[in-house]
Amino acid sequence: MVSMTAALLLAGVAVSQVQAQTATVTDLVGTWSSKSNSTMTGDGFYDPINEAFTEPAHPGIAYSFTADGFFEESYYRAVANPTNPKCPQGIIQWQHGSFSKDADGSLTLKPIKIDGRQMYSDPCSYKHSVYTRYNATEQFKRYEVVTDGYHHIPRLTLFKHDGSPLIPLYLAYSPPKMLPTTTLNPTATATAAAGKVKRGDLPMNHEVVYKRTPGMERAGMMWWAGLFLTAGGGAMYFFF
């Protein structure tokens, strides 16, 4: 029979381990954005009610984490086409869900599958931007939070599953700027599966939500204008 003293000691060790893990995870809490400081999480990037994105001024990425295990991420990538400058491509992605830290220090981000969204644009292949569902579980081998020696603010580096680093992210908001962590679109929209869509209609293997979202014609004009302006030089903000 375990003595009361031993039981208290064991309980103390267990509590200390939980506290240590919590203390380690809480260094992630906040909204972290790439150097351009333009792409953020929250309702300024994605509007789940109107199913619409707001294009950032520059390409970039952002991640937000809460102390109780939720995350949100925003991606905006503009890809220039040197051989045909009239054909820049753009991808906007958003998803959220829960994350966990494993004993080996790795992070696993599990999105709410029906909530994630992606908009893909290629003016030389598709007449309109293609708006689809998007979800991708992410595994980071480890992460590192340090004080940046140049900017003098916290800097987060996420290391991908192969050990290569993602671009540095800098603390933009604490507490994080996020949409609600619960399911935002609980009713699935009946749409065609990727495998049944006519060739050329769907660029990526995700379920189509809308070929043209409400207001997409006007938004599409703004999207193309933004791409032409950012694809050439804006990518520099993303990588440096």
CSV table of N, CA, C and O in Angstrom, one decimal, residues 11-77:
chain,number,residue,atom,x,y,z
A,11,ALA,N,1.9,12.7,-6.7
A,11,ALA,CA,0.9,13.7,-7.2
A,11,ALA,C,1.7,15.0,-7.5
A,11,ALA,O,1.4,15.7,-8.5
A,12,GLY,N,2.6,15.4,-6.7
A,12,GLY,CA,3.4,16.6,-6.9
A,12,GLY,C,4.2,16.5,-8.2
A,12,GLY,O,4.3,17.5,-8.9
A,13,VAL,N,4.8,15.3,-8.4
A,13,VAL,CA,5.6,15.2,-9.7
A,13,VAL,C,4.7,15.3,-10.9
A,13,VAL,O,5.0,15.9,-11.9
A,14,ALA,N,3.5,14.6,-10.8
A,14,ALA,CA,2.5,14.7,-11.9
A,14,ALA,C,2.1,16.1,-12.2
A,14,ALA,O,2.0,16.6,-13.3
A,15,VAL,N,1.8,16.9,-11.1
A,15,VAL,CA,1.4,18.3,-11.3
A,15,VAL,C,2.5,19.1,-11.9
A,15,VAL,O,2.3,19.9,-12.8
A,16,SER,N,3.8,18.9,-11.4
A,16,SER,CA,4.9,19.6,-11.9
A,16,SER,C,5.1,19.3,-13.4
A,16,SER,O,5.4,20.2,-14.2
A,17,GLN,N,4.9,18.0,-13.8
A,17,GLN,CA,5.1,17.7,-15.2
A,17,GLN,C,4.0,18.4,-16.1
A,17,GLN,O,4.3,19.0,-17.2
A,18,VAL,N,2.8,18.5,-15.6
A,18,VAL,CA,1.7,19.2,-16.3
A,18,VAL,C,2.0,20.7,-16.4
A,18,VAL,O,1.9,21.3,-17.5
A,19,GLN,N,2.5,21.2,-15.3
A,19,GLN,CA,2.8,22.7,-15.3
A,19,GLN,C,3.9,23.0,-16.2
A,19,GLN,O,3.9,24.0,-16.9
A,20,ALA,N,4.9,22.1,-16.2
A,20,ALA,CA,6.1,22.3,-17.1
A,20,ALA,C,5.7,22.3,-18.6
A,20,ALA,O,6.1,23.1,-19.4
A,21,GLN,N,4.8,21.3,-18.9
A,21,GLN,CA,4.3,21.2,-20.3
A,21,GLN,C,3.5,22.4,-20.7
A,21,GLN,O,3.6,23.0,-21.7
A,22,THR,N,2.6,22.8,-19.7
A,22,THR,CA,1.8,24.0,-20.0
A,22,THR,C,2.7,25.3,-20.2
A,22,THR,O,2.4,26.1,-21.1
A,23,ALA,N,3.7,25.4,-19.3
A,23,ALA,CA,4.6,26.5,-19.4
A,23,ALA,C,5.3,26.6,-20.8
A,23,ALA,O,5.5,27.6,-21.4
A,24,THR,N,5.7,25.4,-21.3
A,24,THR,CA,6.4,25.3,-22.5
A,24,THR,C,5.4,25.6,-23.7
A,24,THR,O,5.8,26.4,-24.6
A,25,VAL,N,4.2,25.1,-23.7
A,25,VAL,CA,3.2,25.4,-24.7
A,25,VAL,C,2.8,26.9,-24.8
A,25,VAL,O,2.6,27.4,-25.8
A,26,THR,N,2.7,27.5,-23.6
A,26,THR,CA,2.2,28.9,-23.6
A,26,THR,C,3.2,29.9,-24.3
A,26,THR,O,2.8,31.0,-24.6
A,27,ASP,N,4.4,29.4,-24.6
A,27,ASP,CA,5.3,30.4,-25.3
A,27,ASP,C,4.9,30.5,-26.8
A,27,ASP,O,5.4,31.4,-27.5
A,28,LEU,N,3.9,29.7,-27.2
A,28,LEU,CA,3.4,29.8,-28.5
A,28,LEU,C,2.2,30.8,-28.6
A,28,LEU,O,1.8,31.2,-29.7
A,29,VAL,N,1.6,31.1,-27.5
A,29,VAL,CA,0.4,31.9,-27.5
A,29,VAL,C,0.6,33.2,-28.2
A,29,VAL,O,1.5,34.0,-27.8
A,30,GLY,N,-0.3,33.5,-29.1
A,30,GLY,CA,-0.3,34.8,-29.8
A,30,GLY,C,-0.5,34.6,-31.3
A,30,GLY,O,-0.7,33.5,-31.8
A,31,THR,N,-0.5,35.7,-32.0
A,31,THR,CA,-0.5,35.7,-33.5
A,31,THR,C,0.9,36.0,-34.0
A,31,THR,O,1.4,37.1,-33.7
A,32,TRP,N,1.4,35.2,-34.9
A,32,TRP,CA,2.7,35.3,-35.4
A,32,TRP,C,2.6,35.5,-36.9
A,32,TRP,O,1.9,34.7,-37.6
A,33,SER,N,3.3,36.5,-37.4
A,33,SER,CA,3.2,36.8,-38.8
A,33,SER,C,4.6,36.9,-39.5
A,33,SER,O,5.5,37.3,-38.8
A,34,SER,N,4.6,36.6,-40.8
A,34,SER,CA,5.9,36.8,-41.5
A,34,SER,C,6.3,38.2,-41.6
A,34,SER,O,5.6,39.1,-41.3
A,35,LYS,N,7.5,38.4,-42.1
A,35,LYS,CA,8.1,39.8,-42.1
A,35,LYS,C,7.3,40.9,-42.7
A,35,LYS,O,7.4,42.0,-42.2
A,36,SER,N,6.5,40.6,-43.7
A,36,SER,CA,5.7,41.6,-44.4
A,36,SER,C,4.7,42.2,-43.4
A,36,SER,O,4.2,43.3,-43.6
A,37,ASN,N,4.4,41.5,-42.3
A,37,ASN,CA,3.4,41.9,-41.3
A,37,ASN,C,2.1,42.3,-41.9
A,37,ASN,O,1.4,43.3,-41.4
A,38,SER,N,1.7,41.7,-43.0
A,38,SER,CA,0.5,42.0,-43.8
A,38,SER,C,-0.5,41.0,-43.7
A,38,SER,O,-1.7,41.3,-43.5
A,39,THR,N,-0.1,39.7,-43.7
A,39,THR,CA,-1.1,38.6,-43.6
A,39,THR,C,-1.3,38.2,-42.2
A,39,THR,O,-0.3,38.0,-41.4
A,40,MET,N,-2.5,38.2,-41.7
A,40,MET,CA,-2.9,38.0,-40.3
A,40,MET,C,-4.0,36.9,-40.3
A,40,MET,O,-4.7,36.7,-41.3
A,41,THR,N,-4.2,36.4,-39.1
A,41,THR,CA,-5.4,35.5,-38.9
A,41,THR,C,-6.5,36.4,-38.4
A,41,THR,O,-6.3,37.6,-38.2
A,42,GLY,N,-7.7,35.9,-38.3
A,42,GLY,CA,-8.8,36.6,-37.8
A,42,GLY,C,-9.8,37.1,-38.9
A,42,GLY,O,-9.6,36.7,-40.1
A,43,ASP,N,-10.8,37.8,-38.6
A,43,ASP,CA,-11.8,38.2,-39.5
A,43,ASP,C,-11.4,39.2,-40.6
A,43,ASP,O,-12.0,39.4,-41.6
A,44,GLY,N,-10.2,39.8,-40.4
A,44,GLY,CA,-9.6,40.7,-41.4
A,44,GLY,C,-9.1,40.0,-42.6
A,44,GLY,O,-8.8,40.6,-43.6
A,45,PHE,N,-8.9,38.6,-42.5
A,45,PHE,CA,-8.4,37.8,-43.6
A,45,PHE,C,-9.5,37.0,-44.2
A,45,PHE,O,-9.6,36.9,-45.4
A,46,TYR,N,-10.3,36.3,-43.4
A,46,TYR,CA,-11.4,35.4,-43.9
A,46,TYR,C,-12.7,35.7,-43.2
A,46,TYR,O,-12.7,35.8,-42.0
A,47,ASP,N,-13.7,35.9,-44.0
A,47,ASP,CA,-15.1,36.1,-43.5
A,47,ASP,C,-15.9,34.8,-43.7
A,47,ASP,O,-16.3,34.6,-44.8
A,48,PRO,N,-16.1,34.0,-42.7
A,48,PRO,CA,-16.8,32.8,-42.8
A,48,PRO,C,-18.3,32.9,-43.1
A,48,PRO,O,-19.0,32.0,-43.7
A,49,ILE,N,-18.9,34.1,-42.8
A,49,ILE,CA,-20.3,34.3,-43.0
A,49,ILE,C,-20.6,34.5,-44.5
A,49,ILE,O,-21.5,34.0,-45.1
A,50,ASN,N,-19.8,35.4,-45.1
A,50,ASN,CA,-19.9,35.7,-46.5
A,50,ASN,C,-19.0,34.9,-47.4
A,50,ASN,O,-19.0,35.1,-48.7
A,51,GLU,N,-18.3,33.9,-46.9
A,51,GLU,CA,-17.4,33.1,-47.6
A,51,GLU,C,-16.5,33.9,-48.5
A,51,GLU,O,-16.5,33.7,-49.8
A,52,ALA,N,-15.7,34.8,-47.9
A,52,ALA,CA,-14.9,35.7,-48.7
A,52,ALA,C,-13.6,35.9,-48.0
A,52,ALA,O,-13.5,36.0,-46.8
A,53,PHE,N,-12.6,36.1,-48.8
A,53,PHE,CA,-11.2,36.5,-48.4
A,53,PHE,C,-11.0,38.0,-48.6
A,53,PHE,O,-11.5,38.5,-49.6
A,54,THR,N,-10.2,38.6,-47.7
A,54,THR,CA,-9.7,39.9,-48.0
A,54,THR,C,-8.2,39.8,-48.3
A,54,THR,O,-7.4,39.3,-47.5
A,55,GLU,N,-7.9,40.2,-49.5
A,55,GLU,CA,-6.5,40.0,-50.0
A,55,GLU,C,-5.5,40.9,-49.2
A,55,GLU,O,-5.7,42.1,-49.2
A,56,PRO,N,-4.5,40.4,-48.6
A,56,PRO,CA,-3.5,41.2,-47.9
A,56,PRO,C,-2.7,42.1,-48.9
A,56,PRO,O,-2.7,41.9,-50.1
A,57,ALA,N,-2.1,43.1,-48.3
A,57,ALA,CA,-1.3,44.0,-49.2
A,57,ALA,C,-0.1,43.3,-49.8
A,57,ALA,O,0.4,43.6,-50.9
A,58,HIS,N,0.5,42.3,-49.0
A,58,HIS,CA,1.7,41.6,-49.5
A,58,HIS,C,1.5,40.1,-49.2
A,58,HIS,O,0.8,39.8,-48.3
A,59,PRO,N,2.2,39.3,-49.9
A,59,PRO,CA,2.2,37.8,-49.6
A,59,PRO,C,2.8,37.6,-48.2
A,59,PRO,O,3.6,38.4,-47.7
A,60,GLY,N,2.3,36.5,-47.6
A,60,GLY,CA,2.9,36.2,-46.3
A,60,GLY,C,2.1,35.0,-45.7
A,60,GLY,O,1.2,34.5,-46.2
A,61,ILE,N,2.5,34.7,-44.4
A,61,ILE,CA,1.8,33.7,-43.7
A,61,ILE,C,1.6,34.1,-42.2
A,61,ILE,O,2.3,35.0,-41.8
A,62,ALA,N,0.7,33.5,-41.6
A,62,ALA,CA,0.4,33.8,-40.1
A,62,ALA,C,-0.1,32.6,-39.4
A,62,ALA,O,-0.9,31.8,-40.0
A,63,TYR,N,0.3,32.4,-38.2
A,63,TYR,CA,-0.2,31.4,-37.3
A,63,TYR,C,-0.6,32.0,-36.0
A,63,TYR,O,0.1,32.9,-35.5
A,64,SER,N,-1.7,31.5,-35.5
A,64,SER,CA,-2.1,31.9,-34.1
A,64,SER,C,-2.3,30.7,-33.3
A,64,SER,O,-2.8,29.6,-33.7
A,65,PHE,N,-2.0,30.8,-32.0
A,65,PHE,CA,-2.1,29.7,-31.0
A,65,PHE,C,-2.7,30.2,-29.7
A,65,PHE,O,-2.4,31.3,-29.3
A,66,THR,N,-3.6,29.4,-29.1
A,66,THR,CA,-4.1,29.7,-27.8
A,66,THR,C,-3.5,28.8,-26.7
A,66,THR,O,-3.0,27.7,-27.1
A,67,ALA,N,-3.7,29.2,-25.5
A,67,ALA,CA,-3.1,28.4,-24.4
A,67,ALA,C,-3.9,27.1,-24.2
A,67,ALA,O,-3.3,26.2,-23.6
A,68,ASP,N,-5.1,27.1,-24.6
A,68,ASP,CA,-5.9,25.9,-24.4
A,68,ASP,C,-5.9,24.9,-25.7
A,68,ASP,O,-6.8,24.1,-25.8
A,69,GLY,N,-5.0,25.1,-26.6
A,69,GLY,CA,-4.8,24.1,-27.6
A,69,GLY,C,-5.5,24.3,-29.0
A,69,GLY,O,-5.7,23.4,-29.7
A,70,PHE,N,-5.8,25.6,-29.3
A,70,PHE,CA,-6.4,25.9,-30.6
A,70,PHE,C,-5.4,26.7,-31.5
A,70,PHE,O,-4.6,27.5,-31.0
A,71,PHE,N,-5.6,26.5,-32.8
A,71,PHE,CA,-4.7,27.3,-33.8
A,71,PHE,C,-5.6,27.8,-34.9
A,71,PHE,O,-6.7,27.4,-35.2
A,72,GLU,N,-5.0,28.7,-35.6
A,72,GLU,CA,-5.5,29.3,-36.9
A,72,GLU,C,-4.4,29.7,-37.7
A,72,GLU,O,-3.3,30.1,-37.2
A,73,GLU,N,-4.5,29.5,-39.0
A,73,GLU,CA,-3.5,29.9,-40.0
A,73,GLU,C,-4.0,30.5,-41.2
A,73,GLU,O,-5.1,30.2,-41.7
A,74,SER,N,-3.2,31.4,-41.8
A,74,SER,CA,-3.5,32.2,-43.0
A,74,SER,C,-2.3,32.2,-43.9
A,74,SER,O,-1.2,32.4,-43.5
A,75,TYR,N,-2.6,31.9,-45.2
A,75,TYR,CA,-1.5,31.9,-46.2
A,75,TYR,C,-1.9,32.7,-47.4
A,75,TYR,O,-3.1,32.6,-47.8
A,76,TYR,N,-1.0,33.5,-47.9
A,76,TYR,CA,-1.2,34.2,-49.2
A,76,TYR,C,0.1,34.1,-50.0
A,76,TYR,O,1.1,34.7,-49.5
A,77,ARG,N,0.0,33.5,-51.1
A,77,ARG,CA,1.2,33.3,-51.9
A,77,ARG,C,0.9,33.8,-53.3
A,77,ARG,O,-0.1,33.4,-54.0
